[in-house]
Short mmCIF file of C-alpha atoms in Angstrom, two decimals:
data_model
loop_
_atom_site.label_atom_id
_atom_site.label_comp_id
_atom_site.label_asym_id
_atom_site.label_seq_id
_atom_site.Cartn_x
_atom_site.Cartn_y
_atom_site.Cartn_z
CA ASP O 921 0.04 -0.04 -0.02
CA THR O 922 1.75 3.09 -1.10
CA GLU O 923 -1.09 5.46 -0.78
CA VAL O 924 -1.65 8.48 1.27
CA THR O 925 -5.42 9.07 1.53
CA GLN O 926 -7.18 12.40 2.25
CA THR O 927 -10.73 12.99 2.95
CA PRO O 928 -12.76 14.97 2.06
CA LYS O 929 -11.88 15.66 -1.52
CA HIS O 930 -13.98 18.78 -1.45
CA LEU O 931 -15.10 21.09 1.36
CA VAL O 932 -17.09 24.18 1.40
CA MET O 933 -17.15 26.10 4.62
CA GLY O 934 -18.27 29.45 5.95
CA MET O 935 -15.95 31.73 8.03
CA THR O 936 -17.68 30.78 11.20
CA ASN O 937 -17.63 27.11 10.64
CA LYS O 938 -15.26 24.36 12.21
CA LYS O 939 -14.02 21.58 10.05
CA SER O 940 -11.43 19.21 9.87
CA LEU O 941 -9.33 17.69 6.86
CA LYS O 942 -8.11 13.88 7.40
CA CYS O 943 -4.92 12.14 6.05
CA GLU O 944 -4.04 8.74 6.62
CA GLN O 945 -0.98 6.48 5.37
CA HIS O 946 -0.40 2.79 6.02
CA MET O 947 3.39 2.94 4.70
CA GLY O 948 5.00 3.03 8.14
CA HIS O 949 6.16 6.44 7.53
CA ARG O 950 7.16 8.42 10.39
CA ALA O 951 6.90 11.89 9.01
CA MET O 952 3.88 13.53 7.84
CA TYR O 953 3.50 16.95 6.24
CA TRP O 954 0.48 19.54 5.44
CA TYR O 955 1.13 21.93 2.07
CA LYS O 956 -0.96 24.35 1.05
CA GLN O 957 -1.34 24.94 -2.84
CA LYS O 958 -2.97 28.15 -4.42
CA ALA O 959 -3.93 27.91 -7.94
CA LYS O 960 -1.04 27.97 -10.40
CA LYS O 961 1.47 27.86 -7.57
CA PRO O 962 3.75 25.56 -6.24
CA PRO O 963 2.96 23.97 -2.55
CA GLU O 964 3.98 25.77 0.40
CA LEU O 965 4.85 24.02 3.67
CA MET O 966 2.81 24.54 6.54
CA PHE O 967 3.37 21.80 9.25
CA VAL O 968 5.87 18.84 9.73
CA TYR O 969 5.23 15.98 12.10
CA SER O 970 7.96 13.84 13.13
CA TYR O 971 7.30 10.70 14.89
CA GLU O 972 3.89 11.98 15.93
CA LYS O 973 5.49 15.37 17.26
CA LEU O 974 4.93 18.55 15.73
CA SER O 975 8.57 19.60 14.60
CA ILE O 976 7.87 22.58 12.05
CA ASN O 977 5.27 25.31 12.06
CA GLU O 978 5.97 27.70 9.26
CA SER O 979 4.26 30.61 10.96
CA VAL O 980 0.90 29.21 10.25
CA PRO O 981 -1.98 31.37 11.66
CA SER O 982 -3.74 29.61 14.51
CA ARG O 983 -7.02 29.22 12.74
CA PHE O 984 -4.97 25.92 11.63
CA SER O 985 -4.36 23.73 13.93
CA PRO O 986 -2.85 20.32 13.13
CA GLU O 987 -2.92 16.89 14.99
CA CYS O 988 -1.36 13.67 14.92
CA PRO O 989 -3.34 11.10 16.73
CA ASN O 990 -0.85 8.20 15.88
CA SER O 991 1.77 7.41 13.29
CA SER O 992 -0.88 7.12 10.37
CA LEU O 993 -3.16 9.60 10.85
CA LEU O 994 -2.64 13.41 10.79
CA ASN O 995 -5.64 16.22 10.69
CA LEU O 996 -5.86 19.73 10.18
CA HIS O 997 -8.64 21.53 12.29
CA LEU O 998 -10.03 24.50 10.49
CA HIS O 999 -11.85 27.38 12.35
CA ALA O 1000 -12.69 30.87 11.60
CA LEU O 1001 -10.87 30.75 8.00
CA GLN O 1002 -10.70 33.62 5.43
CA PRO O 1003 -11.72 33.31 1.97
CA GLU O 1004 -8.38 33.65 1.15
CA ASP O 1005 -7.57 30.30 2.77
CA SER O 1006 -9.44 28.58 -0.05
CA ALA O 1007 -6.66 26.45 -1.68
CA LEU O 1008 -5.76 22.56 -2.18
CA TYR O 1009 -4.38 21.32 0.99
CA LEU O 1010 -1.96 18.41 0.43
CA CYS O 1011 -0.75 15.92 2.81
CA ALA O 1012 2.42 14.01 2.23
CA SER O 1013 4.36 11.31 4.12
CA SER O 1014 8.11 10.45 4.24
CA GLN O 1015 10.00 7.33 5.58
CA ASP O 1016 11.82 9.79 8.15
CA ARG O 1017 12.22 13.48 8.66
CA GLY O 1018 13.98 15.22 5.50
CA ALA O 1019 14.00 11.91 3.59
CA GLY O 1020 13.26 13.97 0.48
CA GLU O 1021 10.84 11.45 -1.24
CA LEU O 1022 7.56 12.73 -0.25
CA PHE O 1023 4.23 10.73 -1.19
CA PHE O 1024 1.58 13.07 -1.51
CA GLY O 1025 -2.39 12.34 -1.30
CA GLU O 1026 -4.67 13.90 -3.95
CA GLY O 1027 -5.47 16.89 -1.84
CA SER O 1028 -8.57 18.54 -0.15
CA ARG O 1029 -10.08 21.34 -2.05
CA LEU O 1030 -11.20 24.00 0.50
CA THR O 1031 -13.51 27.00 -0.51
CA VAL O 1032 -13.95 29.25 2.02
CA LEU O 1033 -17.33 31.62 1.78
CA ALA J 634 18.71 33.21 -0.65
CA GLN J 635 18.25 29.82 -1.86
CA SER J 636 15.95 29.59 -5.12
CA VAL J 637 14.76 27.28 -7.78
CA THR J 638 13.89 28.71 -11.14
CA GLN J 639 11.49 27.10 -13.70
CA PRO J 640 12.01 29.74 -16.69
CA ASP J 641 9.26 28.24 -18.56
CA ILE J 642 5.78 28.73 -17.53
CA HIS J 643 4.10 26.89 -20.25
CA ILE J 644 5.41 24.57 -23.05
CA THR J 645 3.37 22.84 -25.73
CA VAL J 646 4.59 20.01 -27.63
CA SER J 647 3.08 17.47 -29.99
CA GLU J 648 2.73 13.81 -28.95
CA GLY J 649 5.74 11.90 -29.85
CA ALA J 650 8.24 14.78 -29.60
CA SER J 651 10.94 15.37 -27.34
CA LEU J 652 10.66 17.22 -24.44
CA GLU J 653 13.25 19.41 -21.96
CA LEU J 654 11.90 21.10 -18.81
CA ARG J 655 14.41 23.60 -17.53
CA CYS J 656 15.37 23.89 -13.78
CA ASN J 657 18.16 26.07 -12.24
CA TYR J 658 18.86 26.42 -8.67
CA SER J 659 20.62 29.05 -6.57
CA TYR J 660 22.75 27.49 -3.72
CA GLY J 661 26.37 27.30 -2.73
CA ALA J 662 26.65 23.69 -2.36
CA THR J 663 25.23 20.90 -4.27
CA PRO J 664 21.61 20.36 -3.10
CA TYR J 665 19.45 17.22 -3.37
CA LEU J 666 17.34 17.51 -6.39
CA PHE J 667 13.99 16.45 -7.41
CA TRP J 668 11.16 16.54 -10.04
CA TYR J 669 7.50 16.01 -9.14
CA VAL J 670 4.69 15.83 -11.55
CA GLN J 671 1.23 16.98 -10.60
CA SER J 672 -1.83 15.93 -13.01
CA PRO J 673 -4.87 18.05 -12.82
CA GLY J 674 -6.67 17.46 -9.57
CA GLN J 675 -3.98 15.12 -8.13
CA GLY J 676 -1.49 15.36 -5.67
CA LEU J 677 2.48 15.36 -6.71
CA GLN J 678 4.06 12.38 -7.49
CA LEU J 679 8.01 11.94 -7.48
CA LEU J 680 9.60 11.32 -11.11
CA LEU J 681 13.02 11.06 -10.03
CA LYS J 682 15.91 12.53 -7.67
CA TYR J 683 19.56 13.00 -7.35
CA PHE J 684 21.47 12.94 -4.38
CA SER J 685 24.99 12.16 -5.62
CA GLY J 686 26.81 9.84 -8.00
CA ASP J 687 25.93 9.39 -11.75
CA THR J 688 24.76 13.06 -12.92
CA LEU J 689 22.23 11.16 -15.28
CA VAL J 690 19.45 9.81 -13.43
CA GLN J 691 16.48 7.73 -14.44
CA GLY J 692 13.11 8.13 -13.35
CA ILE J 693 9.49 6.79 -13.72
CA LYS J 694 7.56 7.04 -16.77
CA GLY J 695 10.25 7.15 -19.36
CA PHE J 696 11.77 10.35 -17.84
CA GLU J 697 15.48 11.28 -17.05
CA ALA J 698 17.42 14.29 -15.73
CA GLU J 699 20.82 15.51 -15.89
CA PHE J 700 22.52 17.13 -13.14
CA LYS J 701 25.28 19.67 -14.38
CA ARG J 702 27.05 21.38 -11.67
CA SER J 703 28.71 23.95 -13.77
CA GLN J 704 25.18 25.47 -14.97
CA SER J 705 23.48 24.88 -11.64
CA SER J 706 20.75 22.97 -13.39
CA PHE J 707 18.77 19.74 -13.49
CA ASN J 708 16.85 19.64 -16.53
CA LEU J 709 13.94 16.97 -17.10
CA ARG J 710 13.91 15.09 -20.32
CA LYS J 711 11.87 12.76 -22.28
CA PRO J 712 12.59 11.47 -25.78
CA SER J 713 8.90 10.97 -27.05
CA VAL J 714 6.01 12.61 -25.19
CA HIS J 715 2.63 10.98 -24.54
CA TRP J 716 -0.38 12.64 -24.21
CA SER J 717 -0.99 11.33 -20.77
CA ASP J 718 2.32 13.46 -19.85
CA ALA J 719 0.22 16.61 -19.94
CA ALA J 720 0.53 17.78 -16.53
CA GLU J 721 2.33 20.58 -14.30
CA TYR J 722 5.82 19.40 -13.37
CA PHE J 723 7.80 21.12 -10.35
CA CYS J 724 11.41 21.23 -9.89
CA ALA J 725 12.46 21.17 -6.11
CA VAL J 726 15.54 21.31 -4.21
CA ALA J 727 16.32 20.06 -0.57
CA LEU J 728 19.44 22.07 0.92
CA SER J 729 20.55 18.79 2.66
CA TYR J 730 19.25 15.22 3.27
CA ASN J 731 18.04 16.04 6.63
CA THR J 732 15.66 18.81 5.82
CA ASP J 733 11.75 19.05 5.83
CA LYS J 734 12.12 22.01 3.56
CA LEU J 735 11.76 21.38 -0.07
CA ILE J 736 11.89 24.39 -2.10
CA PHE J 737 9.71 24.21 -4.95
CA GLY J 738 10.05 25.84 -8.32
CA THR J 739 7.14 27.81 -9.78
CA GLY J 740 6.42 25.10 -11.84
CA THR J 741 6.00 24.30 -15.79
CA ARG J 742 2.77 23.40 -17.31
CA LEU J 743 2.95 21.09 -20.57
CA GLN J 744 0.64 20.70 -22.97
CA VAL J 745 0.61 18.02 -25.60
CA PHE J 746 -1.32 18.06 -28.73
CA PRO J 747 -2.15 14.95 -30.82
#
């Protein structure tokens, strides 16, 4: 199994809503990542988890809250988002931190109204 | 500051034609180099990578890339393009093996005509 699975594929939410994005991998990878990708732009790193601990937060606003319940799961909790937060949110994993070879999910396309 | 440049925003080729996508990086030492492909509505998939050794690396889907230290380049090539190769291609660098921060180029969109 070499997949990273993200749910939901599409999400529309209002600025007062609370929602979550979920990511799952069963490759035994110990590092997991959240990226944000705006249209026609490269992905931008948001968070890195290594061995279930947050190791990098790229100065992401607190309205984005990551969580790593176990080594296979990564969540991104969303609250009080702004329309400019609309983007494709990509989850990725790698065998270990900094391994370079990232395995990406298909992404969750978020629209904030 | 370190950077990755993909000079071509959009390239159009005919099916069966050869392809070269350009990538240049700015960094004092030799970085770790990657090419990723993103099909519409999909995540990114690793095509190939260079860490050290032979400067011509082979990847999946018939792609290859050549690292040229003197030109700070890592261009991606394919001898004969298929319609299914239409996608966005990202060059990326990591400044050492143990870094989480891939620096992506801005991408090149490849369009393939029949």
